[in-house]
Coordinates of C-alpha atoms and ligand atoms in Angstrom, one line a residue:
M1312 CA 106.0 123.0 110.4
K1313 CA 104.2 121.9 113.6
L1314 CA 104.1 118.4 115.5
S1315 CA 100.6 117.7 117.1
D1316 CA 99.9 118.8 120.2
R1317 CA 99.8 115.0 121.6
L1318 CA 103.3 114.4 121.0
R1319 CA 105.0 117.5 122.9
K1320 CA 103.0 115.7 125.9
V1321 CA 105.2 112.7 125.8
P1322 CA 107.5 113.2 127.8
P1323 CA 111.1 113.1 127.5
Y1324 CA 113.0 109.8 127.3
L1325 CA 113.9 109.3 131.4
F1326 CA 116.6 106.6 130.2
A1327 CA 118.5 109.2 128.0
E1328 CA 121.1 110.1 130.6
I1329 CA 121.7 106.7 131.9
D1330 CA 121.8 105.5 128.0
R1331 CA 124.6 108.3 127.7
L1332 CA 126.7 107.0 130.7
I1333 CA 126.4 103.4 129.6
E1334 CA 127.6 104.4 126.2
E1335 CA 130.0 106.9 128.0
K1336 CA 131.5 103.9 130.2
K1337 CA 131.6 101.7 127.3
E1338 CA 134.0 103.9 125.5
Q1339 CA 135.9 103.7 128.4
G1340 CA 136.8 100.0 127.6
V1341 CA 134.5 99.3 130.4
D1342 CA 132.6 95.3 129.9
V1343 CA 129.4 96.9 130.9
I1344 CA 126.5 94.5 132.1
S1345 CA 123.1 95.5 131.7
F1346 CA 120.1 94.3 133.6
G1347 CA 117.9 97.0 132.0
V1348 CA 116.0 95.9 129.3
G1349 CA 113.9 92.5 129.8
D1350 CA 114.4 90.6 126.9
P1351 CA 115.4 87.3 127.1
D1352 CA 119.2 86.3 126.6
V1353 CA 118.2 82.3 125.6
P1354 CA 117.3 81.8 122.4
T1355 CA 114.0 81.0 120.8
P1356 CA 113.2 77.1 120.7
Q1357 CA 114.4 75.7 118.0
G1358 CA 111.0 73.8 116.6
I1359 CA 109.6 77.7 116.2
I1360 CA 112.6 78.5 114.5
D1361 CA 112.3 75.1 112.0
T1362 CA 108.8 76.1 111.7
L1363 CA 108.9 79.7 110.6
I1364 CA 112.3 78.2 107.8
R1365 CA 109.4 75.5 106.6
E1366 CA 106.4 77.9 106.4
A1367 CA 108.8 80.8 105.0
E1368 CA 109.5 78.4 101.7
K1369 CA 105.9 78.5 100.8
P1370 CA 104.4 81.2 98.4
S1371 CA 101.5 80.8 99.9
N1372 CA 102.8 82.5 102.9
H1373 CA 104.5 85.3 101.2
R1374 CA 101.1 87.7 100.1
Y1375 CA 99.4 89.9 102.6
P1376 CA 98.1 87.9 106.0
S1377 CA 94.2 88.2 106.5
Y1378 CA 93.6 91.4 109.0
F1379 CA 92.2 89.2 111.7
G1380 CA 94.9 86.4 111.5
L1381 CA 94.6 83.1 110.3
P1382 CA 91.8 80.7 111.9
I1383 CA 94.4 78.1 113.0
L1384 CA 95.7 80.5 115.1
R1385 CA 92.5 81.9 116.4
E1386 CA 91.7 78.5 117.5
T1387 CA 94.7 77.5 118.7
F1388 CA 94.9 80.8 121.2
S1389 CA 91.3 80.2 122.4
A1390 CA 91.9 76.0 123.2
W1391 CA 95.3 76.7 124.9
F1392 CA 93.4 79.6 126.9
K1393 CA 90.2 77.1 127.7
E1394 CA 92.4 74.4 129.0
R1395 CA 95.0 77.2 130.8
F1396 CA 92.1 79.0 132.3
G1397 CA 89.1 77.3 132.0
V1398 CA 87.6 80.2 130.0
T1399 CA 85.4 79.8 126.6
L1400 CA 86.8 82.4 124.2
D1401 CA 84.6 82.3 120.5
P1402 CA 88.0 82.3 118.5
E1403 CA 85.6 84.4 115.7
R1404 CA 85.0 87.5 118.1
E1405 CA 86.2 87.4 121.2
V1406 CA 90.4 86.5 120.5
L1407 CA 92.5 88.7 118.2
P1408 CA 96.0 88.2 117.3
L1409 CA 98.6 91.2 117.5
I1410 CA 101.9 92.5 116.7
G1411 CA 103.2 91.8 119.9
S1412 CA 100.8 92.9 123.0
K1413 CA 102.4 96.5 122.9
E1414 CA 101.0 97.2 119.5
G1415 CA 97.4 96.2 120.8
I1416 CA 98.1 97.8 123.7
A1417 CA 98.9 101.1 122.3
H1418 CA 96.1 101.2 119.6
F1419 CA 93.9 99.9 122.3
S1420 CA 93.5 103.7 123.5
V1421 CA 93.0 104.6 120.2
A1422 CA 89.5 102.5 120.3
I1423 CA 88.4 103.9 123.6
L1424 CA 89.7 107.4 124.5
D1425 CA 88.6 110.8 122.9
P1426 CA 90.5 113.8 123.9
G1427 CA 89.5 115.4 127.3
T1428 CA 88.7 111.2 128.7
V1429 CA 91.4 109.7 130.9
A1430 CA 92.6 106.5 131.6
V1431 CA 93.4 105.4 135.1
V1432 CA 96.9 103.6 135.0
P1433 CA 98.7 102.5 138.0
E1434 CA 102.6 103.8 138.8
P1435 CA 104.9 102.7 138.5
S1436 CA 104.6 100.6 135.6
Y1437 CA 104.8 99.8 131.5
P1438 CA 105.1 103.0 130.2
V1439 CA 102.9 102.2 127.1
Y1440 CA 99.3 102.4 128.9
S1441 CA 100.1 106.1 129.6
M1442 CA 101.8 107.1 126.4
G1443 CA 98.9 105.2 124.5
A1444 CA 96.7 107.4 126.4
I1445 CA 98.8 110.8 125.6
L1446 CA 98.9 109.7 121.9
A1447 CA 95.2 109.1 121.5
G1448 CA 94.5 113.0 123.1
G1449 CA 93.4 111.4 126.3
S1450 CA 95.5 111.7 129.3
P1451 CA 96.4 109.4 132.1
Y1452 CA 95.5 109.4 135.7
Y1453 CA 98.4 107.6 137.8
V1454 CA 97.3 105.0 140.8
P1455 CA 100.5 104.5 142.9
L1456 CA 101.2 101.1 143.5
K1457 CA 102.9 100.8 147.1
K1458 CA 104.7 97.9 149.2
E1459 CA 102.7 98.3 152.2
H1460 CA 99.3 97.1 149.8
S1461 CA 101.7 94.5 148.5
F1462 CA 101.9 96.8 145.0
L1463 CA 98.4 96.9 144.2
P1464 CA 96.4 99.5 143.1
V1465 CA 93.8 101.4 145.8
L1466 CA 91.0 101.4 144.3
E1467 CA 88.9 103.5 146.7
E1468 CA 91.2 106.5 146.6
I1469 CA 90.5 107.4 143.0
P1470 CA 88.5 110.2 143.4
E1471 CA 84.8 110.3 142.1
T1472 CA 85.6 113.4 139.9
V1473 CA 88.2 111.6 138.1
L1474 CA 86.1 108.4 137.4
K1475 CA 83.5 110.4 135.8
E1476 CA 85.7 111.6 133.2
S1477 CA 87.2 108.1 133.1
R1478 CA 86.9 105.5 130.6
I1479 CA 89.4 102.8 131.5
L1480 CA 91.8 101.0 134.2
W1481 CA 94.6 99.0 133.3
V1482 CA 96.5 96.8 135.4
N1483 CA 99.1 94.3 135.3
Y1484 CA 100.4 91.0 137.2
P1485 CA 102.4 89.6 137.5
N1486 CA 103.7 92.9 137.2
N1487 CA 106.6 94.6 135.3
P1488 CA 108.6 96.1 137.0
T1489 CA 108.0 95.2 140.8
G1490 CA 107.1 91.5 140.2
A1491 CA 104.5 91.4 142.5
V1492 CA 101.1 89.1 141.8
A1493 CA 97.6 89.5 142.0
D1494 CA 95.2 86.8 143.4
I1495 CA 91.6 86.3 141.9
E1496 CA 90.4 88.0 144.6
F1497 CA 91.7 91.3 143.1
F1498 CA 90.5 90.5 139.9
K1499 CA 87.2 90.3 141.4
K1500 CA 87.4 93.3 143.2
A1501 CA 88.9 95.1 140.2
V1502 CA 86.1 93.9 137.6
H1503 CA 83.0 94.8 140.1
F1504 CA 84.5 98.3 140.5
A1505 CA 84.9 98.9 136.7
L1506 CA 80.9 97.8 136.2
E1507 CA 80.3 100.0 139.3
H1508 CA 81.6 103.2 137.4
D1509 CA 81.2 102.3 134.1
L1510 CA 85.0 101.6 133.1
I1511 CA 86.6 99.1 131.0
I1512 CA 89.0 97.3 132.6
A1513 CA 92.2 96.2 130.6
H1514 CA 94.6 93.4 132.0
D1515 CA 98.0 93.2 130.2
N1516 CA 99.0 89.4 131.1
A1517 CA 102.0 89.4 129.6
Y1518 CA 104.3 87.4 132.3
S1519 CA 101.1 84.9 133.0
E1520 CA 103.4 81.6 132.1
I1521 CA 106.4 83.1 134.2
T1522 CA 105.8 81.9 137.2
Y1523 CA 107.8 80.4 140.2
D1524 CA 107.3 78.1 143.1
G1525 CA 103.9 76.6 142.5
Y1526 CA 102.3 80.0 141.7
V1527 CA 99.9 80.1 138.7
A1528 CA 98.7 83.3 137.3
P1529 CA 94.9 83.6 137.0
S1530 CA 93.3 85.6 133.9
I1531 CA 91.0 88.3 134.7
L1532 CA 88.6 86.5 132.3
Q1533 CA 88.0 83.9 134.9
V1534 CA 86.0 86.4 136.8
E1535 CA 82.3 86.5 136.5
G1536 CA 81.3 89.8 135.1
A1537 CA 84.5 90.4 133.3
M1538 CA 83.5 89.3 129.7
D1539 CA 81.1 92.2 130.1
C1540 CA 84.1 94.6 130.4
A1541 CA 87.3 94.1 130.2
I1542 CA 90.1 92.6 127.4
E1543 CA 93.5 90.5 128.3
F1544 CA 96.5 91.3 126.5
H1545 CA 98.9 88.3 125.7
S1546 CA 102.5 87.9 124.4
L1547 CA 104.4 85.3 123.4
S1548 CA 107.4 87.1 123.8
K1549 CA 108.4 86.3 127.2
S1550 CA 107.1 82.7 127.1
F1551 CA 108.9 81.6 124.3
N1552 CA 111.6 84.1 123.9
M1553 CA 109.9 85.7 120.6
T1554 CA 110.1 89.0 121.4
G1555 CA 112.2 89.4 118.2
W1556 CA 108.9 88.1 116.2
R1557 CA 105.7 90.4 117.3
I1558 CA 103.3 88.3 117.9
G1559 CA 100.5 88.2 121.3
F1560 CA 96.6 88.5 121.6
A1561 CA 94.0 90.2 122.7
C1562 CA 91.2 88.6 124.5
G1563 CA 87.6 89.9 125.6
N1564 CA 84.7 91.1 125.7
R1565 CA 83.6 91.7 122.0
D1566 CA 82.7 95.1 121.5
L1567 CA 86.1 95.9 122.9
I1568 CA 87.5 93.2 120.8
E1569 CA 85.8 94.7 117.5
G1570 CA 86.5 98.0 118.6
L1571 CA 90.4 97.6 118.7
G1572 CA 90.0 95.3 115.3
V1573 CA 88.8 98.9 113.7
V1574 CA 91.7 100.4 114.7
K1575 CA 94.1 97.7 113.7
T1576 CA 92.6 96.7 110.1
N1577 CA 93.2 100.8 109.2
I1578 CA 96.2 100.8 110.8
D1579 CA 98.6 97.2 110.0
S1580 CA 98.0 94.8 108.0
G1581 CA 98.4 91.6 110.2
I1582 CA 100.9 89.6 111.1
F1583 CA 103.4 87.6 108.5
N1584 CA 101.7 84.0 107.8
P1585 CA 104.8 82.2 108.9
I1586 CA 104.8 83.8 112.5
Q1587 CA 101.5 82.9 112.5
L1588 CA 102.4 80.0 112.3
C1589 CA 104.9 79.9 114.7
G1590 CA 102.5 80.9 117.7
V1591 CA 100.6 78.0 116.9
H1592 CA 103.3 75.9 117.2
A1593 CA 104.8 77.3 120.2
L1594 CA 101.0 77.3 121.9
K1595 CA 100.7 73.7 120.9
N1596 CA 104.3 72.1 121.2
E1597 CA 106.3 73.8 123.4
S1598 CA 105.5 73.7 127.0
N1599 CA 108.7 71.9 127.4
S1600 CA 110.7 75.1 126.5
L1601 CA 108.7 77.2 128.7
N1602 CA 109.1 74.5 131.9
R1603 CA 112.8 75.0 130.9
M1604 CA 112.9 78.9 130.8
R1605 CA 110.8 79.1 134.6
E1606 CA 113.3 77.1 135.7
I1607 CA 116.4 79.4 134.2
Y1608 CA 114.8 82.6 135.6
R1609 CA 114.2 81.0 139.1
K1610 CA 117.7 79.5 139.5
R1611 CA 119.0 83.0 138.5
R1612 CA 116.0 84.5 140.8
D1613 CA 117.6 82.7 143.7
Y1614 CA 120.9 83.0 143.0
L1615 CA 120.8 86.7 142.6
V1616 CA 118.2 87.6 145.8
E1617 CA 120.6 85.4 148.1
E1618 CA 124.0 87.7 146.7
L1619 CA 122.0 90.7 146.8
K1620 CA 121.1 90.0 150.3
S1621 CA 124.3 89.0 151.0
M1622 CA 125.1 92.4 150.2
G1623 CA 123.0 93.8 152.5
L1624 CA 120.3 94.6 149.7
D1625 CA 116.7 94.3 150.5
A1626 CA 115.6 92.1 147.7
T1627 CA 113.2 89.8 147.8
P1628 CA 111.9 86.8 145.2
P1629 CA 109.1 87.7 143.2
L1630 CA 106.5 85.1 142.5
G1631 CA 106.3 85.9 138.8
S1632 CA 107.9 88.3 136.2
I1633 CA 111.4 88.3 134.8
Y1634 CA 112.2 91.1 137.5
L1635 CA 113.8 91.6 141.1
W1636 CA 112.6 94.7 142.3
V1637 CA 115.2 96.1 144.5
K1638 CA 115.1 98.8 147.3
V1639 CA 118.5 100.7 147.2
P1640 CA 120.6 101.4 149.9
D1641 CA 119.8 104.2 152.6
G1642 CA 121.8 107.2 151.5
F1643 CA 120.9 106.5 147.8
D1644 CA 118.0 107.1 145.1
S1645 CA 117.5 105.3 142.4
V1646 CA 119.2 106.9 140.0
G1647 CA 122.0 107.9 142.5
F1648 CA 122.4 104.0 142.9
S1649 CA 122.1 103.1 139.5
K1650 CA 125.1 105.4 138.3
Y1651 CA 127.5 104.2 141.5
A1652 CA 127.0 100.9 140.3
L1653 CA 127.9 101.7 136.9
E1654 CA 130.5 103.9 137.7
K1655 CA 132.1 101.5 140.4
A1656 CA 131.1 97.9 138.7
G1657 CA 130.3 98.5 135.5
V1658 CA 126.9 97.0 136.0
F1659 CA 123.7 98.7 135.0
F1660 CA 120.2 98.7 137.2
T1661 CA 117.4 100.2 135.8
P1662 CA 116.3 103.3 138.1
G1663 CA 112.7 102.6 139.8
N1664 CA 111.4 105.9 138.8
S1665 CA 112.2 105.6 135.1
Y1666 CA 108.4 103.6 135.8
G1667 CA 107.2 106.2 137.8
P1668 CA 107.6 108.4 140.8
S1669 CA 106.1 105.7 143.1
G1670 CA 109.2 103.5 142.2
E1671 CA 111.6 106.0 143.8
G1672 CA 113.7 104.2 146.0
Y1673 CA 113.7 100.6 144.1
V1674 CA 116.3 99.7 140.8
R1675 CA 114.7 96.9 138.4
V1676 CA 117.0 94.1 137.7
S1677 CA 116.0 91.9 134.8
L1678 CA 116.8 88.5 134.8
T1679 CA 117.7 88.1 131.2
V1680 CA 121.1 88.1 131.5
P1681 CA 123.1 85.0 131.4
D1682 CA 124.5 83.0 134.0
E1683 CA 127.9 83.2 133.9
R1684 CA 127.5 87.2 133.0
I1685 CA 125.2 87.3 136.7
S1686 CA 128.2 85.6 138.5
E1687 CA 130.4 88.1 137.1
A1688 CA 128.1 91.2 138.0
V1689 CA 128.0 89.8 141.7
S1690 CA 131.7 89.3 142.2
R1691 CA 132.2 92.9 141.1
L1692 CA 129.4 94.5 143.1
K1693 CA 130.9 92.6 146.1
G1694 CA 133.7 95.2 145.7
I1695 CA 132.1 97.7 146.1
F1696 CA 129.4 96.7 149.3
Ligands
PLP848 C1 107.5 92.5 127.1 C2 106.3 93.1 127.7 C3 105.1 93.4 126.9 C4 104.8 93.8 125.2 O1 105.2 92.5 125.0 P1 105.3 92.6 123.6 O2 106.8 91.9 122.9 O3 104.8 93.4 122.7 O4 104.0 91.3 123.4 C5 103.8 94.1 127.6 N1 103.3 94.5 128.7 C6 104.6 94.5 129.7 C7 103.9 94.5 131.0 C8 106.0 93.9 129.6 O5 106.7 93.6 130.3

């Protein structure tokens, strides 16, 4: 028996040791408060649940969905996009529903990479860009995101030899894990760079709606020339507390959308119709829920930043995402600090280097923990600093 070489290139699960420690703590009876996963704690808005129940009752919704999604879903996304970003998308050819954006992000690598080709991937980052590349037989070339460059990639530093082998450049703002945002000037530069070097540019915009203090996140498709080289990934998971429901979108250049569609047609069979109709409902009717969520995260952000600073930690409030990217105190590395907080306070933060070597020296703190658990974590942490 032999598994594929590609599979053996997927690095061992970095959280394995930490997971073991969390489990060990729990077995000792410690009530661990985890700031690890970015999975909203607040329930899905009731209007979305009601839509699911109503639509699930209809036998016409029980059969295979269409591969490319219900026309009403594509049209709703396109209308939402026009209103939100001022960009017109053809719902037939420039929009593709996904079974969550992770699915589309991973399968997009299959659509564009061949063995021996390269994907330019920022690090620290959401792991799917690089793992998708490896599983497609390509390899990632990592570009560090550094604080001194506001966690934006320095594109000019990518060697010409690498660019020759590269098919794609991944970007993600508001950013997981750093919480950094990028303005439209950055996207203009990135699109220009992609066109100049014959690269596809893929923007993961999963946190486009989770922003604070009046900051409004752009779409890369607002940039002139983007429709010639770019694809953007959107998700309802974080905006509408729908992580378990699995619905998102790809949009942008029609050849890229078509390519991703071909991969998907041969692998999956679309999204359960009632969930597609929940997506329609969410985009059309749940902007109040979204505002409520932003306010919940903003309060948690402000409270945690304040408290962490009072303990002497270096935390700054992000303008987007659901994460604080916190520098670990002197004398610790990421894993050491994570273990210390878990051991002494039963509080778990994700070591920053789990997202790439440039994440060393940080931990990621997810804001998806109920308010009272956050206060409890703060009082425990105060006891160890
Ligand atoms: C959560 C997340 C996603 C994907 O979520 P789906 O639930 O698959 O839509 C994509 N990118 C980033 C950066 C994320 O944090």
